[in-house]
Amino acid sequence: MEHQSSELIFRRLGIHSQQEHFVYMREDCHVCSSEGFEALTRIRVNYKSRSIIASLNIIRTDILNPGEISLSESAIHSLGIRDGETLRVSHLHPIQSLSHVRSKIYGNKFSADELDEIITDIVDGNYSSIHLSAFITACAGHRLDTKEIISLTKAMISSGQQIHWNKDIIVDKHCIGGLPGNRTTPIVVSILTAFGLTMPKTSSRAITSPAGTADTMEVMTRVTLNMDEIKKVVEQENGCIVWGGTAQLSPADDILIRVEKALDIDSEGQLIASVLSKKASAGSNHVIIDMPIGETAKLRSIDSANKLKSEIEKVADVVGLKLKVLITDGTQPVGKGIGPVLEARDILSVLRNEKTAPQDLKERSLMLSAELLELSGKVAVGLGMTQAKLILESGKAYQKFVAICEAQGEFKEPQIKGHKRVISAGNSGKVIRIDNRKLAKVAKLAGAPFNKNSGIDFFSPIGKDVMKGQALYEIYAESKGSLEYALEYLHSQQDILTIQNH
Amino acid sequence: MEHQSSELIFRRLGIHSQQEHFVYMREDCHVCSSEGFEALTRIRVNYKSRSIIASLNIIRTDILNPGEISLSESAIHSLGIRDGETLRVSHLHPIQSLSHVRSKIYGNKFSADELDEIITDIVDGNYSSIHLSAFITACAGHRLDTKEIISLTKAMISSGQQIHWNKDIIVDKHCIGGLPGNRTTPIVVSILTAFGLTMPKTSSRAITSPAGTADTMEVMTRVTLNMDEIKKVVEQENGCIVWGGTAQLSPADDILIRVEKALDIDSEGQLIASVLSKKASAGSNHVIIDMPIGETAKLRSIDSANKLKSEIEKVADVVGLKLKVLITDGTQPVGKGIGPVLEARDILSVLRNEKTAPQDLKERSLMLSAELLELSGKVAVGLGMTQAKLILESGKAYQKFVAICEAQGEFKEPQIKGHKRVISAGNSGKVIRIDNRKLAKVAKLAGAPFNKNSGIDFFSPIGKDVMKGQALYEIYAESKGSLEYALEYLHSQQDILTIQNH
């Protein structure tokens, strides 16, 4: 006996399907026969005056009773519905902007209006992962020209909130591609704000890497602040280092980036639009871009880096950002720690000018700070490094860091704990190559960043001579299960580090 | 307290997620922290010696107990696991063939080996819908050259079973794009097999249209036969009209076609590979392709049809198919019925030579039969139509049809029943345009083909003069709910039929 009404009672099942909305309906509901079981059907789900689009999954057991319907967690959050309330489902009319995506696939250029419509639909949750993937693929491989990249960047800025600061100069930095342990941001923010410039840094949590700046900072302070709190901290300390999620900056970027990572594809145009839309939305106007290059980094060659540099500078100029790109070394991890607590330890060690502080992390942070000081126009060209060193080595940067943390809510000393496993050299020789991606993956599978203590303590840089059996790095894991999971992966890989026999 | 083991007890939840495999794990399982919540994670699920890849969804309620894990229905079917048995999850290593997809996106050509690897991974269920979408998009918009289309076709043939018949000539037909009510196949098969040629027709069920040949035939006979049964029927009657699903022909096609329909994008290369791989796998060697063209058909212009015709003929030649393309009218539905039972009624009416039989369905069936008879070489060029007419009008085709049905298991007379609603003209004038896609959608939302009695009885062809209030067509629905659902859609559309005032 088919359930006849398009109105059903909602019951939460608790299924978190990440960003795509799903609707769960019993097989015997007439909507299922109308919409069909065979196609990858999307339907419209209506609740009071709200409405979302969701992909249909069919329930064949009694986890739902006749007349009941369920939704994935993101869909519930979007509609704000509670158990026992009534939903109505209706047929989904074609999403107009998808015809623009098809037009691009057939070889046409995107107009600014078309990109606006596409980005609006993406932010509204109207694109399934299939549609997002098609859009990303259609833009990849240099298929966006400069004009289109500019339009995409502007559309992404308009798709969310924009923060306005009442200062002329707002400095910012970004690193393209994750280099394990390259946690320079907290040190750079401390130096720049101690100098007197304004650096309201909003950062993300890691998606596929073992830590993002927000994850690492969360070890030492609060990072989830609302806009009022953020503004207060910046007012007081010239800066902050917080999670950007509450600010709703370039929300299309957050949606697209997850699919791009699942595809693992380079889309230069989208990369530029992603970075610049986030910076412009954050109200920044002077931006340093750190671009590490290396065989296992995001940018593989000096040629591809220079092409990207040239394109991003063009677009930055049009959207009103004063931007400088720095091409740096991406062949190995930076610092010793990979993972939130271990990176936090390194950051404090550099800020406190400890003798055992990782020098490469210190040098890179100073270099980026120097360039940013000079880019702001407030320090003469050539004097940035001296100024940065002074601020760091005098202890002023550390004082500022603690002040920022306390303004954000607290300053906590990181505690390192958990299960450990030393990974040793299988042969004697010299470390000649490090696979950054695989090393980062070991740290991630050990539980980082979700488990803050998980990660890797790394002490075998390129050029180091090691003896067979000598410790190369140490894996930290909060749970035995995660440690085993990481080791299972590690043992399946030959070349995380390459040690060449003498 | 995190669950420590990668081994969990399976429990079925009954979630049918269509073709993509999903794995459901509790949030407190360590694998979730290792793999991460943020990315669109895929993991490997192992059961005994079998293994599949599934997309991770996280459970936040107690629909799963600690230590338990669940899978979507397709994944359960793939692994053959039962409640209470143990599964082991492990990290997914990168799918190698995806690098070929990326290479294509960056502008390189596919090699034959690369396409083989991609198609093998697709058939093994290793591609998520995101990956399938990227592959399809990368091939769309004329991005496959003839060589690549040939390689893709061959890869798709090798990906499944191939049927071998012990006859020299095996005839077949295919229609590109669904034209509502264009159910010529059963009539053509009856004529060709009555003549003495072998036509073992395997057909599909509808994915997004209101009926497929298998759905319509199922009203009158059994269509789900295994290979042995199929061979027996063909041995006895020279042909069959069955569902192709049991034969495992070009399984990659079935997977790709669902995503292509969700994207609604034209990929000429994939269309050719899809059609020809199915025909070649079925053992056919003489094939007629019906290509209706019209503003609301799949092929919009004579130019695009001719391009496709030229390309498909080239590829067919290389894969050993003798093929002829017929460009036909695609501006309006064929016959009166749209939907399984209503189309079955039309088919029988033509075969029985009833005066009220739809003449357009009769003419098109005769034309296709005539061309196929001549293509086979067994009837001289120019004599096909006479031969076809003779067989149909003498009643021999009908006798053959009944014999085929009985050999397949039974012959049933279709019964028309259900709720009906007449749709009337809003103004007087002449019917000048019919939107085939929208009309088909109304039939589908009324419940076709899942509800066999649902559909449309259409009697307002282009050129017909109608008075305001006159019946244009009648919607049939098995349930009131489906009827309302179809009407809701209908009332939101202005231009299903366009009636021009005199």
GROMACS .gro file of C-alpha atoms in nm, chain A residues 2 4 6 12-18 30-31 33-41 56-61 63 73 88-91 93 102 105-106 129-131 133-134 137 140-141 143 206-208 258-259 262-266 441 444-445 447 450-451 479-482 485 488-489 492-493, chain B residues 2 4 6 12-18 24 30-31 33-41 56-61 63 73 88 90-91 93 102 105-106 129-131 133-134 137 140-141 143 206-208 258-259 262-266 441 444-445 447 450-451 479-482 485 488-489 492-493:
model
  142
    2GLU     CA    1   0.180   0.312  -0.116
    4GLN     CA    2  -0.008   0.869  -0.073
    6SER     CA    3   0.389   1.419  -0.028
   12ARG     CA    4   1.639   1.203   1.268
   13LEU     CA    5   1.856   0.900   1.196
   14GLY     CA    6   2.185   1.076   1.271
   15ILE     CA    7   2.360   1.019   0.937
   16HIS     CA    8   2.636   1.272   0.867
   17SER     CA    9   2.703   1.267   0.495
   18GLN     CA   10   2.946   1.560   0.495
   30HIS     CA   11   0.464   0.710  -0.384
   31VAL     CA   12   0.727   0.977  -0.433
   33SER     CA   13   0.787   0.546  -0.765
   34SER     CA   14   0.729   0.886  -0.924
   35GLU     CA   15   1.088   0.997  -0.895
   36GLY     CA   16   1.231   0.659  -0.976
   37PHE     CA   17   1.488   0.431  -0.817
   38GLU     CA   18   1.726   0.420  -1.107
   39ALA     CA   19   1.846   0.771  -1.159
   40LEU     CA   20   2.065   0.964  -0.917
   41THR     CA   21   1.753   1.153  -0.819
   56LEU     CA   22   1.730   1.058  -0.262
   57ASN     CA   23   1.830   0.744  -0.079
   58ILE     CA   24   1.570   0.475  -0.028
   59ILE     CA   25   1.508   0.285   0.296
   60ARG     CA   26   1.420  -0.082   0.272
   61THR     CA   27   1.389  -0.173   0.641
   63ILE     CA   28   1.441   0.210   1.051
   73GLU     CA   29   2.272   1.602   0.938
   88ARG     CA   30   0.676   1.817   0.214
   89VAL     CA   31   0.866   1.684  -0.085
   90SER     CA   32   0.823   1.808  -0.439
   91HIS     CA   33   0.974   1.754  -0.780
   93HIS     CA   34   1.289   2.181  -1.142
  102ARG     CA   35   2.735   2.265  -1.979
  105ILE     CA   36   3.207   2.214  -2.120
  106TYR     CA   37   3.106   2.263  -2.482
  129SER     CA   38   2.885   1.642  -0.569
  130ILE     CA   39   2.836   1.525  -0.927
  131HIS     CA   40   2.759   1.880  -1.037
  133SER     CA   41   3.283   1.779  -0.984
  134ALA     CA   42   3.169   1.866  -1.337
  137THR     CA   43   3.667   1.966  -1.407
  140ALA     CA   44   4.063   2.274  -1.463
  141GLY     CA   45   4.358   2.236  -1.694
  143ARG     CA   46   4.038   2.630  -1.911
  206ALA     CA   47   4.284   2.098   0.791
  207ILE     CA   48   4.079   1.907   0.537
  208THR     CA   49   4.325   1.643   0.414
  258ARG     CA   50   3.638   1.946  -0.055
  259VAL     CA   51   3.552   1.817  -0.399
  262ALA     CA   52   3.864   1.436  -0.349
  263LEU     CA   53   3.959   1.475  -0.717
  264ASP     CA   54   4.318   1.574  -0.636
  265ILE     CA   55   4.323   1.795  -0.941
  266ASP     CA   56   4.498   2.123  -1.003
  441LYS     CA   57   4.955   1.102   0.549
  444LYS     CA   58   4.708   1.212   0.954
  445LEU     CA   59   4.632   0.843   0.986
  447GLY     CA   60   4.487   1.081   1.413
  450PHE     CA   61   4.126   1.549   1.516
  451ASN     CA   62   4.344   1.402   1.789
  479SER     CA   63   4.506   0.583   2.058
  480LYS     CA   64   4.663   0.246   1.990
  481GLY     CA   65   4.412   0.186   1.711
  482SER     CA   66   4.518   0.498   1.526
  485TYR     CA   67   4.630   0.225   1.138
  488GLU     CA   68   4.976  -0.036   0.847
  489TYR     CA   69   4.997   0.240   0.587
  492SER     CA   70   5.302  -0.054   0.273
  493GLN     CA   71   5.522   0.232   0.149
  504GLU     CA   72   3.722   0.533   2.100
  506GLN     CA   73   4.011   0.066   1.888
  508SER     CA   74   3.960  -0.181   1.258
  514ARG     CA   75   2.220  -0.394   0.785
  515LEU     CA   76   2.035  -0.063   0.804
  516GLY     CA   77   1.861  -0.103   0.467
  517ILE     CA   78   1.985   0.214   0.297
  518HIS     CA   79   1.975   0.196  -0.082
  519SER     CA   80   2.207   0.463  -0.216
  520GLN     CA   81   2.181   0.361  -0.579
  526TYR     CA   82   2.837   0.386   0.788
  532HIS     CA   83   3.909   0.552   1.575
  533VAL     CA   84   3.897   0.504   1.198
  535SER     CA   85   3.941   1.027   1.354
  536SER     CA   86   4.221   0.880   1.143
  537GLU     CA   87   4.039   0.923   0.815
  538GLY     CA   88   3.888   1.256   0.907
  539PHE     CA   89   3.539   1.404   0.902
  540GLU     CA   90   3.610   1.687   0.668
  541ALA     CA   91   3.714   1.531   0.343
  542LEU     CA   92   3.485   1.329   0.116
  543THR     CA   93   3.665   1.023   0.245
  558LEU     CA   94   3.235   0.719   0.452
  559ASN     CA   95   2.923   0.847   0.626
  560ILE     CA   96   2.931   0.897   0.999
  561ILE     CA   97   2.657   0.791   1.241
  562ARG     CA   98   2.585   1.020   1.535
  563THR     CA   99   2.300   0.831   1.702
  565ILE     CA  100   2.113   0.332   1.515
  575GLU     CA  101   2.256  -0.207  -0.011
  590ARG     CA  102   3.772  -0.493   0.849
  592SER     CA  103   4.161  -0.012   0.595
  593HIS     CA  104   4.304   0.301   0.439
  595HIS     CA  105   4.553   0.367  -0.148
  604ARG     CA  106   4.379   1.399  -1.456
  607ILE     CA  107   4.194   1.700  -1.803
  608TYR     CA  108   4.536   1.862  -1.845
  631SER     CA  109   3.025   0.967  -0.836
  632ILE     CA  110   3.270   1.257  -0.808
  633HIS     CA  111   3.529   1.061  -1.006
  635SER     CA  112   3.155   1.292  -1.311
  636ALA     CA  113   3.510   1.416  -1.368
  639THR     CA  114   3.319   1.584  -1.812
  642ALA     CA  115   3.251   1.563  -2.313
  643GLY     CA  116   3.238   1.850  -2.559
  645ARG     CA  117   3.729   1.604  -2.625
  708ALA     CA  118   1.412   0.322  -1.830
  709ILE     CA  119   1.640   0.535  -1.620
  710THR     CA  120   1.489   0.882  -1.657
  760ARG     CA  121   2.337   0.721  -1.460
  761VAL     CA  122   2.589   0.994  -1.395
  764ALA     CA  123   2.230   1.335  -1.368
  765LEU     CA  124   2.461   1.581  -1.549
  766ASP     CA  125   2.236   1.599  -1.856
  767ILE     CA  126   2.538   1.648  -2.074
  768ASP     CA  127   2.611   1.536  -2.425
  943LYS     CA  128   0.829   1.398  -1.741
  946LYS     CA  129   0.716   0.971  -1.536
  947LEU     CA  130   0.595   1.167  -1.236
  949GLY     CA  131   0.453   0.680  -1.182
  952PHE     CA  132   0.762   0.165  -1.195
  953ASN     CA  133   0.382   0.173  -1.196
  981SER     CA  134  -0.219   0.608  -0.728
  982LYS     CA  135  -0.386   0.937  -0.640
  983GLY     CA  136  -0.063   1.060  -0.485
  984SER     CA  137   0.132   1.009  -0.806
  987TYR     CA  138   0.250   1.484  -0.802
  990GLU     CA  139   0.171   1.975  -0.956
  991TYR     CA  140   0.454   1.964  -1.210
  994SER     CA  141   0.398   2.477  -1.316
  995GLN     CA  142   0.474   2.449  -1.689
   0.00000   0.00000   0.00000
